[in-house]
PDB file of C-alpha atoms in Angstrom:
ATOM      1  CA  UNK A   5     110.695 108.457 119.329  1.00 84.00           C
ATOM      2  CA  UNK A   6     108.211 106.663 117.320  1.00 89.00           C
ATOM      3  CA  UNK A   7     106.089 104.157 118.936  1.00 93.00           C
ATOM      4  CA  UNK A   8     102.909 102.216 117.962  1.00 95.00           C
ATOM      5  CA  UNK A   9      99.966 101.096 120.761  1.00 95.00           C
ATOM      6  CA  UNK A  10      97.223  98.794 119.864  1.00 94.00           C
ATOM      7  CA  UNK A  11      94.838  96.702 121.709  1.00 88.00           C
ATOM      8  CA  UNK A  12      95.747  94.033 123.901  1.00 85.00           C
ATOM      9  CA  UNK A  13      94.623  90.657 122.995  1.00 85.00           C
ATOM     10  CA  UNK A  14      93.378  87.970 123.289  1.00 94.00           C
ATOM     11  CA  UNK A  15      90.511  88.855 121.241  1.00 96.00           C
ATOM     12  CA  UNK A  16      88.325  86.134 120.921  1.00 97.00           C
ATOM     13  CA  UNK A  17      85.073  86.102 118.646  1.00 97.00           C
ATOM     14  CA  UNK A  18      82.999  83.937 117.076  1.00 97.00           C
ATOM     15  CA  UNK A  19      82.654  83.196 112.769  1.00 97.00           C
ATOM     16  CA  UNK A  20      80.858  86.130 111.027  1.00 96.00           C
ATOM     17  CA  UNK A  21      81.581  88.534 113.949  1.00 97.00           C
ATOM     18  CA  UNK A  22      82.736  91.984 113.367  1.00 97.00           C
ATOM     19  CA  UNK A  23      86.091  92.853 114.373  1.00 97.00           C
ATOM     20  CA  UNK A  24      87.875  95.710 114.982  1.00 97.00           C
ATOM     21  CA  UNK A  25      91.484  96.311 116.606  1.00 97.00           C
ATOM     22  CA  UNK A  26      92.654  99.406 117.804  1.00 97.00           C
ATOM     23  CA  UNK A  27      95.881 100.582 116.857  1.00 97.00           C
ATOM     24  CA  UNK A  28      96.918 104.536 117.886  1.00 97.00           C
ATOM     25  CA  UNK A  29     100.804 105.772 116.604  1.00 96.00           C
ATOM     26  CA  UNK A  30     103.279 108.438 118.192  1.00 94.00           C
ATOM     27  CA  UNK A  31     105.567 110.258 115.362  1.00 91.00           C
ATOM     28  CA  UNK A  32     106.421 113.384 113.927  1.00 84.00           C
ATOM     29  CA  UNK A  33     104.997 113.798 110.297  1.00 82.00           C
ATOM     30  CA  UNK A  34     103.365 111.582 108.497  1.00 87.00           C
ATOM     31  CA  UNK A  35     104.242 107.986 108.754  1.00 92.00           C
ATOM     32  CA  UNK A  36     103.585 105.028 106.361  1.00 93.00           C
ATOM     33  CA  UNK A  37     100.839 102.426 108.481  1.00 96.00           C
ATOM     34  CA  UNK A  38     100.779  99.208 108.002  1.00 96.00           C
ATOM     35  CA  UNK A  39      98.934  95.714 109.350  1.00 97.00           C
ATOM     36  CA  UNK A  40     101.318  92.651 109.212  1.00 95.00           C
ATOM     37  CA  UNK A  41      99.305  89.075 110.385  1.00 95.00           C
ATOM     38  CA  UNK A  42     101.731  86.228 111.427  1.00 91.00           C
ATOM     39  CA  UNK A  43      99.629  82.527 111.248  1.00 91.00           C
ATOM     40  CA  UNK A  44     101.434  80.427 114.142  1.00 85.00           C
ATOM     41  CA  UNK A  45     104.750  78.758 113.369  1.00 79.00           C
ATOM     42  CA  UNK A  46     105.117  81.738 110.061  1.00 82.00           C
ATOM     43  CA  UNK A  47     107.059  85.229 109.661  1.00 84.00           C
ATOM     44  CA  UNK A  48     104.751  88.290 108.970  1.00 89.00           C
ATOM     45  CA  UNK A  49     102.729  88.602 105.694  1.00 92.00           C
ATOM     46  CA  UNK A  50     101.900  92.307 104.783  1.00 93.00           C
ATOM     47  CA  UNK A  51      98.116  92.552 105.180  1.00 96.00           C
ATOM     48  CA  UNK A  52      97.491  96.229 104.143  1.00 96.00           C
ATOM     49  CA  UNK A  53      98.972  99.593 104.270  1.00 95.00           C
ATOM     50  CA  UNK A  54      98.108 103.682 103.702  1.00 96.00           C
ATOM     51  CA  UNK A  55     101.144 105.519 103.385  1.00 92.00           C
ATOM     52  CA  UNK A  56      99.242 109.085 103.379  1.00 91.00           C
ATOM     53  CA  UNK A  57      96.275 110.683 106.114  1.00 92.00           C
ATOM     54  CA  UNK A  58      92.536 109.810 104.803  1.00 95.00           C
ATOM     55  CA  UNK A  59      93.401 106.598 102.762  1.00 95.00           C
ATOM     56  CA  UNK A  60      92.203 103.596 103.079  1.00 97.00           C
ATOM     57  CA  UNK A  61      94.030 100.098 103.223  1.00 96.00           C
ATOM     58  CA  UNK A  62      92.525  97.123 102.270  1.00 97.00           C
ATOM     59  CA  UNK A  63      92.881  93.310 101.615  1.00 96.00           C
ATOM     60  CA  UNK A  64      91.077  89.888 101.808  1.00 95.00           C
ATOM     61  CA  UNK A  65      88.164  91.632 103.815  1.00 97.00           C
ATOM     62  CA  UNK A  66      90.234  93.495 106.061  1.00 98.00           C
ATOM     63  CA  UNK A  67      90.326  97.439 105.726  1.00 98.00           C
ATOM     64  CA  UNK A  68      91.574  99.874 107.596  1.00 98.00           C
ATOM     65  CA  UNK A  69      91.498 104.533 107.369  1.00 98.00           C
ATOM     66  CA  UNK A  70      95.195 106.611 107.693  1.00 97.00           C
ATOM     67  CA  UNK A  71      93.232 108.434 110.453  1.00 96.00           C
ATOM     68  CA  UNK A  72      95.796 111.739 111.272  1.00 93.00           C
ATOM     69  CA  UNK A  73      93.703 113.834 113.932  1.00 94.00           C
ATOM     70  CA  UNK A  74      93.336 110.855 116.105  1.00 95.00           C
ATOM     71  CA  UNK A  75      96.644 109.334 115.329  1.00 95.00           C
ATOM     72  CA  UNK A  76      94.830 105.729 114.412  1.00 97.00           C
ATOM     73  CA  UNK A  77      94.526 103.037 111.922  1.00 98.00           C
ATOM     74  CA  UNK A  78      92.392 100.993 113.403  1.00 98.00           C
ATOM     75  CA  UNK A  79      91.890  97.379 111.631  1.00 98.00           C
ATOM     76  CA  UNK A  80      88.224  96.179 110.868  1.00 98.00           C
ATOM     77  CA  UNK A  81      86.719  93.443 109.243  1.00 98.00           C
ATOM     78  CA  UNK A  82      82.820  92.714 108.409  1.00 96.00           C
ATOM     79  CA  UNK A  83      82.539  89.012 109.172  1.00 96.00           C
ATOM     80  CA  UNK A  84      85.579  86.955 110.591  1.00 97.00           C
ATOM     81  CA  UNK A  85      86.240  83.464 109.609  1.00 97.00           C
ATOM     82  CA  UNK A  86      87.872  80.805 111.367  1.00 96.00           C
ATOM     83  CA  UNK A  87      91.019  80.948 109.446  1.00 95.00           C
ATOM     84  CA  UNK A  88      91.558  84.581 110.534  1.00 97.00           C
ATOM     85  CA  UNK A  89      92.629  83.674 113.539  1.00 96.00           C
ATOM     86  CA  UNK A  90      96.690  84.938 114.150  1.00 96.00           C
ATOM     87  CA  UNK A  91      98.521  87.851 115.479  1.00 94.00           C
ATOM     88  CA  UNK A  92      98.083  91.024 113.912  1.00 96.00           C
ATOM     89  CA  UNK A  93     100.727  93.480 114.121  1.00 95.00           C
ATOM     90  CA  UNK A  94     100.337  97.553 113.231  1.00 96.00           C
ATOM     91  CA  UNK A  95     103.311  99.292 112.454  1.00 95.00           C
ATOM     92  CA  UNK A  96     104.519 102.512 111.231  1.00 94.00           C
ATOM     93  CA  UNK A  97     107.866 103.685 109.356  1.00 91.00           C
ATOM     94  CA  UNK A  98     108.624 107.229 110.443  1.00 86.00           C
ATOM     95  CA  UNK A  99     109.510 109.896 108.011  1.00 75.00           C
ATOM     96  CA  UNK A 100     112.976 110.228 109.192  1.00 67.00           C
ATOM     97  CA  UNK A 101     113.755 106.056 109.845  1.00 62.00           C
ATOM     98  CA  UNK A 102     114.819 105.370 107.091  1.00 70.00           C
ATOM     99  CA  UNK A 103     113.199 101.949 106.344  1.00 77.00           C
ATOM    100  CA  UNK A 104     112.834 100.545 109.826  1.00 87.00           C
ATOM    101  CA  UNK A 105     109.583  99.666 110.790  1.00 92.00           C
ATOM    102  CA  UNK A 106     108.060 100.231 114.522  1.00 93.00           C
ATOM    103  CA  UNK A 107     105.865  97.784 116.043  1.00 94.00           C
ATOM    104  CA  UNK A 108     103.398  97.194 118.198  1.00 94.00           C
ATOM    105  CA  UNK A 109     102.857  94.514 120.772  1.00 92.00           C
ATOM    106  CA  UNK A 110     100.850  92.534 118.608  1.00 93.00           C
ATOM    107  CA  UNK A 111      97.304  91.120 119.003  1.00 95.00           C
ATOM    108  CA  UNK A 112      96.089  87.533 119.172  1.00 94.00           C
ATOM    109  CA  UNK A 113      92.693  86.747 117.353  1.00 96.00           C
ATOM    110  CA  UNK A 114      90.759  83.564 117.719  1.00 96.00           C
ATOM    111  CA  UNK A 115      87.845  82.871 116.020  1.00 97.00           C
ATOM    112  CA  UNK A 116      86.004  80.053 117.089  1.00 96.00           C
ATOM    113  CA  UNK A 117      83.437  78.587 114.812  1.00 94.00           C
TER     114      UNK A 117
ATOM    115  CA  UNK B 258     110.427  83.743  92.571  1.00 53.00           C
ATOM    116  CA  UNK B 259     111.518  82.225  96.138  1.00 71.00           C
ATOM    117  CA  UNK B 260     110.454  84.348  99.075  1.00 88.00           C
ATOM    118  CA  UNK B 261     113.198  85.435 102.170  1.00 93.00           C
ATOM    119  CA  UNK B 262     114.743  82.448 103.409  1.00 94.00           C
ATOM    120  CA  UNK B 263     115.981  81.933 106.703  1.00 96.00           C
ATOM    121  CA  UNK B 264     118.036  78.996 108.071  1.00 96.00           C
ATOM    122  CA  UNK B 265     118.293  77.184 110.360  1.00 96.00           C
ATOM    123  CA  UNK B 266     114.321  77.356 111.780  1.00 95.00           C
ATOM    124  CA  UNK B 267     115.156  76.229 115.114  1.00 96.00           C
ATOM    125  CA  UNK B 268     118.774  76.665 116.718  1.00 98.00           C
ATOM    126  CA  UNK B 269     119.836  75.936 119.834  1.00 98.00           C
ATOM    127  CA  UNK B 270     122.136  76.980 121.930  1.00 98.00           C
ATOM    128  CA  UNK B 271     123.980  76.348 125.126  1.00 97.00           C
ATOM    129  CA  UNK B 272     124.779  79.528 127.245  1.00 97.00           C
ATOM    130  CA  UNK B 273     128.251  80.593 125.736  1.00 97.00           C
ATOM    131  CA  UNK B 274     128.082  79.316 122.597  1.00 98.00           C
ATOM    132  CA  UNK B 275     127.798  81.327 119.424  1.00 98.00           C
ATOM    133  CA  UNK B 276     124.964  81.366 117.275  1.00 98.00           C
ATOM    134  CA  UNK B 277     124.930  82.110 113.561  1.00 98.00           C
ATOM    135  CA  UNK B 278     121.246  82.622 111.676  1.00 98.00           C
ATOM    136  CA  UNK B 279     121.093  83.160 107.879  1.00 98.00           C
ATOM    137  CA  UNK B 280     118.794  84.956 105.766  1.00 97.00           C
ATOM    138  CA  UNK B 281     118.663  85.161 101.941  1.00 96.00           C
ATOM    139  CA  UNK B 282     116.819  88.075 100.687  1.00 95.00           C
ATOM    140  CA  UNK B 283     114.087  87.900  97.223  1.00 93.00           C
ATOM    141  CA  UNK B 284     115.884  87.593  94.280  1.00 90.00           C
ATOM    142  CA  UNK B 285     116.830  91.253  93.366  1.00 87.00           C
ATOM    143  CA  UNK B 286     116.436  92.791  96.961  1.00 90.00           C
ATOM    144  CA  UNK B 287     119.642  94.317  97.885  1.00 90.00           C
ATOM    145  CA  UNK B 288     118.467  95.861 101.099  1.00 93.00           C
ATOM    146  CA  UNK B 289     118.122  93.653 104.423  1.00 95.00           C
ATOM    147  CA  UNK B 290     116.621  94.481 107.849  1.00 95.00           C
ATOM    148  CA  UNK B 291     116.903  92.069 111.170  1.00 97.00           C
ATOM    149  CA  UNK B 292     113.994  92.279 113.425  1.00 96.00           C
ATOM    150  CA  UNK B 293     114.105  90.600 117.194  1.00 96.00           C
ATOM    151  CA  UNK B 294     110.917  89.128 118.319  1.00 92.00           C
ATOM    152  CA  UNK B 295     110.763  88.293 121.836  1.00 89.00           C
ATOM    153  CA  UNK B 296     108.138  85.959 123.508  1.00 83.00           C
ATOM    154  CA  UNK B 297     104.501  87.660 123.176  1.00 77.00           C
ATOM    155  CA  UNK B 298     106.265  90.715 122.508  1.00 81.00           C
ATOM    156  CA  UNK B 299     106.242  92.626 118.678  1.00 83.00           C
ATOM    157  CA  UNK B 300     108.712  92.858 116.542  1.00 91.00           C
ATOM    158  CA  UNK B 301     111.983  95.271 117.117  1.00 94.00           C
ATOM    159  CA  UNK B 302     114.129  96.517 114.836  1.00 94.00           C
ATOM    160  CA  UNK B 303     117.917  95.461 115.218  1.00 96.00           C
ATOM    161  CA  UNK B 304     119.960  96.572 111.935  1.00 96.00           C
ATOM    162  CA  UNK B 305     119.424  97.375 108.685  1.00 94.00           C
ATOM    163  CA  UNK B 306     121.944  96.187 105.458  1.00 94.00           C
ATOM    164  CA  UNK B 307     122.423  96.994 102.349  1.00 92.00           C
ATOM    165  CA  UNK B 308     125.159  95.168 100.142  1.00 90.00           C
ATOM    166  CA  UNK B 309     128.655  95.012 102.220  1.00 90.00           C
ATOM    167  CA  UNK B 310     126.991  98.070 104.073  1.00 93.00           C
ATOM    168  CA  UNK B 311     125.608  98.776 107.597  1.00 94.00           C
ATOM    169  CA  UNK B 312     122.972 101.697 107.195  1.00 91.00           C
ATOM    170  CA  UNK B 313     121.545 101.445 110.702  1.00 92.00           C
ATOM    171  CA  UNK B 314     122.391  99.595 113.412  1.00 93.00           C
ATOM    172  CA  UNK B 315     120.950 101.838 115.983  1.00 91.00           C
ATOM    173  CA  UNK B 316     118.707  98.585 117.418  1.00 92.00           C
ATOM    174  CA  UNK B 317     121.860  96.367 117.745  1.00 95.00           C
ATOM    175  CA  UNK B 318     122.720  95.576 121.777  1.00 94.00           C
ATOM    176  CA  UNK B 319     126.418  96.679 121.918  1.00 90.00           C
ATOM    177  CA  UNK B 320     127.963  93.535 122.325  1.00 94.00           C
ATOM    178  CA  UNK B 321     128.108  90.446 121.756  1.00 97.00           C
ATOM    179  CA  UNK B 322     125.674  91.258 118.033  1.00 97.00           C
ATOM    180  CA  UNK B 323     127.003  91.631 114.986  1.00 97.00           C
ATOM    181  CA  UNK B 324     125.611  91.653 111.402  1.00 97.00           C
ATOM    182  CA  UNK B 325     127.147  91.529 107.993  1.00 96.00           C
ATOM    183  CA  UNK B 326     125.425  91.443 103.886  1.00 96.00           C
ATOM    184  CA  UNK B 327     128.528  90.442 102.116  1.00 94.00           C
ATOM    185  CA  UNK B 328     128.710  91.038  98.408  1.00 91.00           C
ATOM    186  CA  UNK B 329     128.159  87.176  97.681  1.00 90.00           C
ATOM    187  CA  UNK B 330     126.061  84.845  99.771  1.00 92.00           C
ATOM    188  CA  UNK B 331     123.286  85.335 102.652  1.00 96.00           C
ATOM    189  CA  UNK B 332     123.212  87.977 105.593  1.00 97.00           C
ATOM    190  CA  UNK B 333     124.737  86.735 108.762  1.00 98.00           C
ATOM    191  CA  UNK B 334     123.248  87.910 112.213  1.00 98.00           C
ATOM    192  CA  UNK B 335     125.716  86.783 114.248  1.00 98.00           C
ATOM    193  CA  UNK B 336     125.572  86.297 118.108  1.00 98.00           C
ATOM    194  CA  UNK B 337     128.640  85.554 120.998  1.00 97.00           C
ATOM    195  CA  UNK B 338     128.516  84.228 123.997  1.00 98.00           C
ATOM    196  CA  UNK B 339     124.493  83.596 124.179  1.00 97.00           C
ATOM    197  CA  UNK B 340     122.674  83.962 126.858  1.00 97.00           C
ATOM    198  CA  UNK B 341     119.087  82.894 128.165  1.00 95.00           C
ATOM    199  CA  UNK B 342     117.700  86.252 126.870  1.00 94.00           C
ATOM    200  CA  UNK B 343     118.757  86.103 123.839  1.00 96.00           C
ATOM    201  CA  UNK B 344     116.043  83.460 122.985  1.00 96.00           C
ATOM    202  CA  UNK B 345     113.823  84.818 120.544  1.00 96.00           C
ATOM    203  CA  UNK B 346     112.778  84.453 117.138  1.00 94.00           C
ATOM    204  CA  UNK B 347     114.792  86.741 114.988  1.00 97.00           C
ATOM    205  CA  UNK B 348     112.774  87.837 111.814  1.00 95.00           C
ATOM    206  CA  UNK B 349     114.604  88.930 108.343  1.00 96.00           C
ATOM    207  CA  UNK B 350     112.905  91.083 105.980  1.00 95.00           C
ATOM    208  CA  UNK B 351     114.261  92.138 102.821  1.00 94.00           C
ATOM    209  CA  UNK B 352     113.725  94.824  99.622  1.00 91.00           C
ATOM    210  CA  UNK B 353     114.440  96.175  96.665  1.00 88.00           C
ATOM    211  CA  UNK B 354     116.281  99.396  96.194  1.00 81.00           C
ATOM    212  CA  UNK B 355     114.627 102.705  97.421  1.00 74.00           C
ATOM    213  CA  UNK B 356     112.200 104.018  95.812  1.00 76.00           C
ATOM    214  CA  UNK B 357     110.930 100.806  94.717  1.00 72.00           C
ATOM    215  CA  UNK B 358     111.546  99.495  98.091  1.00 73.00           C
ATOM    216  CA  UNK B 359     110.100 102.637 100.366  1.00 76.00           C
ATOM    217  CA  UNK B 360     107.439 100.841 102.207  1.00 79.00           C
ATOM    218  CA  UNK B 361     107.813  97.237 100.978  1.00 81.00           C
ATOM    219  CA  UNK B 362     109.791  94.421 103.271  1.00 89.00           C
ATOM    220  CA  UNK B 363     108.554  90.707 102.185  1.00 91.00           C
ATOM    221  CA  UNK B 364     109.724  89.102 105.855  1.00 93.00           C
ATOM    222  CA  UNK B 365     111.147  85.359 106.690  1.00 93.00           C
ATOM    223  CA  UNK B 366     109.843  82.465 108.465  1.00 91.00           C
ATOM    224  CA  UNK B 367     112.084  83.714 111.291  1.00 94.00           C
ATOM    225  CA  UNK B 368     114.938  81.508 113.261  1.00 96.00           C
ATOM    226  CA  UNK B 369     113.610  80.592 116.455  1.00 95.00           C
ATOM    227  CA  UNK B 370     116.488  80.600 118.671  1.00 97.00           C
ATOM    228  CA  UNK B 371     116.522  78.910 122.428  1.00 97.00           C
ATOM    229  CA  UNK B 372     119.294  79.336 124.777  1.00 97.00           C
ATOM    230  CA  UNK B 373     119.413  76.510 127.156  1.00 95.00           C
TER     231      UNK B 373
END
């Protein structure tokens, strides 16, 4: 079945560092990616998405490539700020599941200033 | 336009007891999905709802869970007999109607539920 692995956290870096967290997918076809963040106490907020191989998501800084030879859509950001820090969850919906979306474990960033 | 509600927040629970979260999808979404979120775990999918329809329900335990969109009023995710592992925050995420809806779910605040 489908199944999304990324990076375990937590990742913790200080303001104006360069992040990056690795997230590598298992599915047959070609799956919609996506990068949910959830800010403690909150549901998930839809950070980006690429629903085809070679593009490019990106939002408020954060971008991240539909990569399809290396299975990956890693998430990368130039300069982190404080208020970045969260969990950040990749997740794919599979060609043939419906609407369902398929996790990963999550990762915690802090950014300390 | 209001986002997904969810109610109550917090519940709790003693072992045995049933417990009954709520979720109110975006005003025109007519498709719902229930997500299970377990402590420093992700997210996993349980069921998925459209009006007085169950589409998939292929990440529902088999007992004890049960889920329902009525025609009028909220979704009900409805649990018997809790137990301690059933504490968890259980996530709602709704859409509009396919195609518009193919890759968009606007997610609750979640219902964290604890089992004592």
């Amino acid at each position: 079945g489908d199944s999304v692995t990324q990076m375990e956290g937590p990742v913790t870096l200080s303001e104006e560092a360069f992040l990056t967290i690795n997230c590598t997918y298992t599915a047959t076809g070609y799956p919609s990616l996506f990068w949910y963040v959830q800010y403690p106490g909150e549901g998930l907020q839809l950070l980006l998405k690429a629903t085809k191989a070679d593009d490019k998501g990106s939002n408020k800084g954060f971008e991240a490539t539909y990569r399809k030879e290396t299975t990956s859509f890693h998430l990368e950001k130039g300069s982190v700020q404080v208020s970045d820090s969260a969990v950040y969850f990749c997740a794919l919906r599979g060609n043939n599941a419906g609407n369902m979306l398929t996790f990963g474990g999550g990762t915690r960033l802090m950014v300390k200033p | 336009n209001a986002g997904v509600m969810q109610n109550p927040r917090h519940l709790v629970r003693r072992r045995g007891q049933e417990a009954r979260l709520r979720c109110s999808p975006m005003k025109g979404h007519s498709h719902v999905y229930w997500y299970r979120q377990l402590p420093e775990e992700g997210l996993k999918f349980m069921v998925y709802l459209q009006k007085e329809n169950i589409i998939d329900e292929s990440g529902m335990p088999k007992e004890r869970f049960s889920a329902e969109f009525p025609k009028e009023g909220p979704s009900i995710l409805r649990i018997q007999q809790v137990v301690r592992g059933d504490s968890a925050a259980y996530f709602c995420a709704s859409s509009p109607p396919w195609p518009a809806g193919k890759d968009t779910q606007y997610f609750g605040p979640g219902t964290r539920l604890t089992v004592l």
